[in-house]
Amino acid sequence: MPTVPALIFDYDGLLADTEALVAEVLIEVLKARGVAVTIESMATFMGSTGPVNDALWAEWVHTHVGPDTDSDELDVVAWEIIEARRHEVPLCDGVVELLDAADAAGWPIAIATGSPRVKLDRHLGHAGILDRFAEIVTAAEVAHGKPAPDIYLETARRLDRAPSDCIVFEDSLPGYEAAMVAGMSVVVVPCAVTRFCTWPDEARVVESLRDFDVSSGRAV
């Protein structure tokens, strides 16, 4: 009998468009400092975690804000505002419907995210879907963050599924690369920021989670 597939979701920009909130706050904070930035430019640092993200963030700040800007100070200021508003960000289109369909089909569901668990618990608990996931794995629990495959391989291990039996939903290029290297199928659902990314020709890119059909196991 074939193994029942598992669905693995990213969080930021995929379950809830918190990436749009990040962009909104950065534009707001920098405008107050007399600096204009665009949402298009921010796609470069969305989705990675750990040292890779730190380097991309510092590079973005120095390029778009100024070489003398303290990227760590800007990060602290922006994230204080972002966390105060995180609970206001709604779930993305099709999230609940896809979770319902997967549950009905008996498919295990998990999250693999770069966000700290406390932020995830607070936001998805507020949204009422935290208990829908069999496993939640964060970047703090693996050696290397996205675009390395570690987090997806660990999630598959906890679900007791081979990587080839996992379908990943991602909104970012680093996340897409991580899941592909892990040997998983990937459905890309770009968020407000990452829709400006250039995706590989072979990537399955859809408009929303409503475009995935559980009965066929494919994006439609």
Coordinates of C-alpha atoms in Angstrom, one line a residue:
M1 CA 0.0 0.0 0.0
P2 CA 1.5 3.4 -0.9
T3 CA 2.7 5.7 1.9
V4 CA 0.3 8.5 2.7
P5 CA 2.0 11.8 1.8
A6 CA 2.9 14.4 4.3
L7 CA 2.5 18.1 3.9
I8 CA 5.1 20.5 5.3
F9 CA 4.4 24.2 5.5
D10 CA 6.7 27.2 5.9
Y11 CA 5.3 29.8 8.2
D12 CA 6.4 33.4 7.4
G13 CA 4.8 34.5 4.1
L14 CA 3.1 31.1 3.6
L15 CA 0.7 30.4 6.4
A16 CA 0.4 34.2 7.2
D17 CA 2.0 37.0 5.1
T18 CA 4.2 38.3 7.9
E19 CA 6.8 39.1 5.2
A20 CA 4.5 41.8 4.0
L21 CA 4.4 43.1 7.5
V22 CA 8.2 43.2 7.6
A23 CA 8.3 45.1 4.4
E24 CA 5.6 47.6 5.6
V25 CA 7.4 48.3 8.8
L26 CA 10.8 48.7 7.1
I27 CA 9.4 51.2 4.6
E28 CA 7.7 53.1 7.5
V29 CA 10.8 53.2 9.7
L30 CA 13.1 54.2 7.0
K31 CA 10.8 56.8 5.6
A32 CA 10.9 58.5 9.0
R33 CA 14.7 58.6 8.6
G34 CA 14.4 60.1 5.2
V35 CA 15.2 56.9 3.3
A36 CA 13.0 55.5 0.6
V37 CA 13.1 51.7 -0.1
T38 CA 10.9 49.5 -2.2
I39 CA 9.2 46.2 -1.4
E40 CA 10.8 44.7 -4.6
S41 CA 14.3 45.1 -3.1
M42 CA 13.5 43.1 0.0
A43 CA 13.0 39.8 -1.8
T44 CA 16.7 39.2 -1.5
F45 CA 16.8 38.5 2.2
M46 CA 13.4 36.8 2.8
G47 CA 13.3 33.1 3.6
S48 CA 16.8 32.4 4.7
T49 CA 17.9 31.9 8.3
G50 CA 20.9 32.0 10.6
P51 CA 24.2 33.4 9.3
V52 CA 23.0 33.4 5.7
N53 CA 20.1 35.7 6.6
D54 CA 22.3 37.9 8.8
A55 CA 24.7 38.4 5.9
L56 CA 22.0 39.1 3.4
W57 CA 20.2 41.5 5.7
A58 CA 23.5 43.5 6.4
E59 CA 24.2 43.6 2.7
W60 CA 20.7 44.9 2.0
V61 CA 20.9 47.6 4.7
H62 CA 24.3 48.8 3.4
T63 CA 23.2 48.8 -0.2
H64 CA 19.7 50.4 0.2
V65 CA 20.0 52.4 3.4
G66 CA 23.7 53.4 3.5
P67 CA 27.1 51.8 4.2
D68 CA 27.4 53.5 7.6
T69 CA 24.0 52.3 8.8
D70 CA 24.0 50.0 11.8
S71 CA 22.1 47.0 10.5
D72 CA 21.8 45.5 14.0
E73 CA 20.2 48.7 15.4
L74 CA 17.8 48.9 12.5
D75 CA 16.9 45.2 13.0
V76 CA 16.0 45.8 16.7
V77 CA 13.9 48.9 16.0
A78 CA 12.0 47.2 13.2
W79 CA 11.4 43.9 14.9
E80 CA 10.0 45.6 18.0
I81 CA 7.2 47.1 15.8
I82 CA 6.8 43.9 13.8
E83 CA 6.2 41.8 16.9
A84 CA 3.7 44.3 18.2
R85 CA 1.7 43.9 15.0
R86 CA 2.2 40.2 14.2
H87 CA -1.1 39.1 15.7
E88 CA -2.9 41.4 13.3
V89 CA -1.7 39.5 10.2
P90 CA -4.5 37.1 9.0
L91 CA -3.9 33.6 7.7
C92 CA -3.2 33.4 3.9
D93 CA -5.9 32.5 1.5
G94 CA -6.7 28.7 1.5
V95 CA -4.8 27.8 4.7
V96 CA -7.7 26.4 6.7
E97 CA -9.3 24.7 3.7
L98 CA -6.1 22.9 2.8
L99 CA -5.6 21.8 6.4
D100 CA -9.1 20.5 6.5
A101 CA -8.7 18.6 3.2
A102 CA -5.4 17.0 4.4
D103 CA -7.0 16.0 7.8
A104 CA -9.9 14.4 5.9
A105 CA -7.4 12.5 3.7
G106 CA -5.4 11.3 6.8
W107 CA -2.2 13.2 5.7
P108 CA 0.2 14.2 8.4
I109 CA 0.9 18.0 8.5
A110 CA 3.9 19.8 9.8
I111 CA 5.6 23.2 9.9
A112 CA 9.3 23.9 9.2
T113 CA 10.2 27.5 9.9
G114 CA 13.0 29.8 10.6
S115 CA 10.9 31.7 13.2
P116 CA 11.4 31.2 16.9
R117 CA 8.8 28.9 18.4
V118 CA 7.4 31.5 20.8
K119 CA 6.4 33.8 17.9
L120 CA 4.8 30.9 16.0
D121 CA 2.9 29.7 19.1
R122 CA 1.6 33.2 19.9
H123 CA 0.5 34.0 16.3
L124 CA -0.9 30.7 15.2
G125 CA -2.5 30.1 18.6
H126 CA -4.3 33.4 18.2
A127 CA -5.3 32.4 14.7
G128 CA -6.7 29.1 16.0
I129 CA -4.6 26.6 14.0
L130 CA -1.6 25.8 16.2
D131 CA -3.0 22.4 17.2
R132 CA -3.5 21.4 13.5
F133 CA 0.1 20.4 13.1
A134 CA 1.6 17.0 14.1
E135 CA 5.1 18.5 14.2
I136 CA 6.7 21.9 14.3
V137 CA 10.4 22.2 13.6
T138 CA 12.3 25.5 13.9
A139 CA 15.7 26.6 12.7
A140 CA 16.9 26.6 16.3
E141 CA 16.5 22.8 16.3
V142 CA 18.8 22.0 13.4
A143 CA 22.4 22.7 12.6
H144 CA 21.9 24.8 9.4
G145 CA 19.0 27.0 8.4
K146 CA 17.5 27.4 4.9
P147 CA 18.7 27.2 2.2
A148 CA 20.4 24.1 3.7
P149 CA 18.0 21.1 3.8
D150 CA 18.4 20.3 7.5
I151 CA 15.1 21.6 8.7
Y152 CA 13.1 19.7 6.0
L153 CA 15.0 16.4 6.6
E154 CA 14.4 16.7 10.3
T155 CA 10.7 17.3 9.8
A156 CA 10.4 14.3 7.5
R157 CA 12.2 12.2 10.2
R158 CA 9.8 13.3 12.9
L159 CA 6.8 12.5 10.6
D160 CA 8.3 9.1 9.8
R161 CA 8.2 9.8 6.1
A162 CA 10.8 9.5 3.4
P163 CA 11.7 12.9 1.9
S164 CA 10.2 11.7 -1.4
D165 CA 6.8 11.3 0.3
C166 CA 6.8 14.9 1.5
I167 CA 5.2 17.9 -0.3
V168 CA 6.5 21.2 0.8
F169 CA 4.8 24.6 0.5
E170 CA 7.2 27.5 0.4
D171 CA 7.1 31.2 -0.5
S172 CA 10.8 32.0 -0.7
L173 CA 13.7 31.0 -2.9
P174 CA 15.9 29.8 0.1
G175 CA 13.0 27.7 1.3
Y176 CA 12.4 26.3 -2.2
E177 CA 16.1 25.4 -2.5
A178 CA 16.2 23.7 0.9
A179 CA 13.2 21.5 0.1
M180 CA 14.5 20.6 -3.3
V181 CA 18.0 19.6 -1.9
A182 CA 16.1 17.5 0.7
G183 CA 14.6 15.6 -2.2
M184 CA 11.0 16.7 -1.7
S185 CA 8.2 18.0 -4.0
V186 CA 7.8 21.7 -3.7
V187 CA 4.8 24.0 -4.4
V188 CA 5.7 27.6 -4.5
V189 CA 3.1 30.2 -3.3
P190 CA 4.8 33.6 -3.4
C191 CA 3.9 36.2 -0.9
A192 CA 3.6 40.0 -1.4
V193 CA 7.4 40.3 -1.2
T194 CA 8.7 37.2 -2.9
R195 CA 6.4 37.5 -5.9
F196 CA 9.3 39.7 -7.2
C197 CA 11.7 36.8 -7.2
T198 CA 12.7 35.0 -10.3
W199 CA 11.8 31.4 -9.9
P200 CA 13.4 28.4 -11.7
D201 CA 11.6 27.3 -14.8
E202 CA 10.9 23.9 -13.2
A203 CA 9.3 25.4 -10.1
R204 CA 5.6 24.8 -9.6
V205 CA 4.3 28.3 -8.8
V206 CA 0.7 28.9 -7.9
E207 CA -1.4 31.9 -6.7
S208 CA -2.6 30.5 -3.4
L209 CA -2.9 27.3 -1.3
R210 CA -6.4 26.9 -2.9
D211 CA -4.5 25.8 -6.0
F212 CA -3.4 22.5 -4.5
D213 CA -5.7 19.5 -4.8
V214 CA -5.3 16.9 -2.1
S215 CA -7.4 14.3 -4.0
S216 CA -4.7 14.3 -6.8
G217 CA -1.8 15.4 -4.7
R218 CA -0.9 18.1 -7.2
A219 CA -1.0 21.8 -7.8
V220 CA -3.8 22.6 -10.3

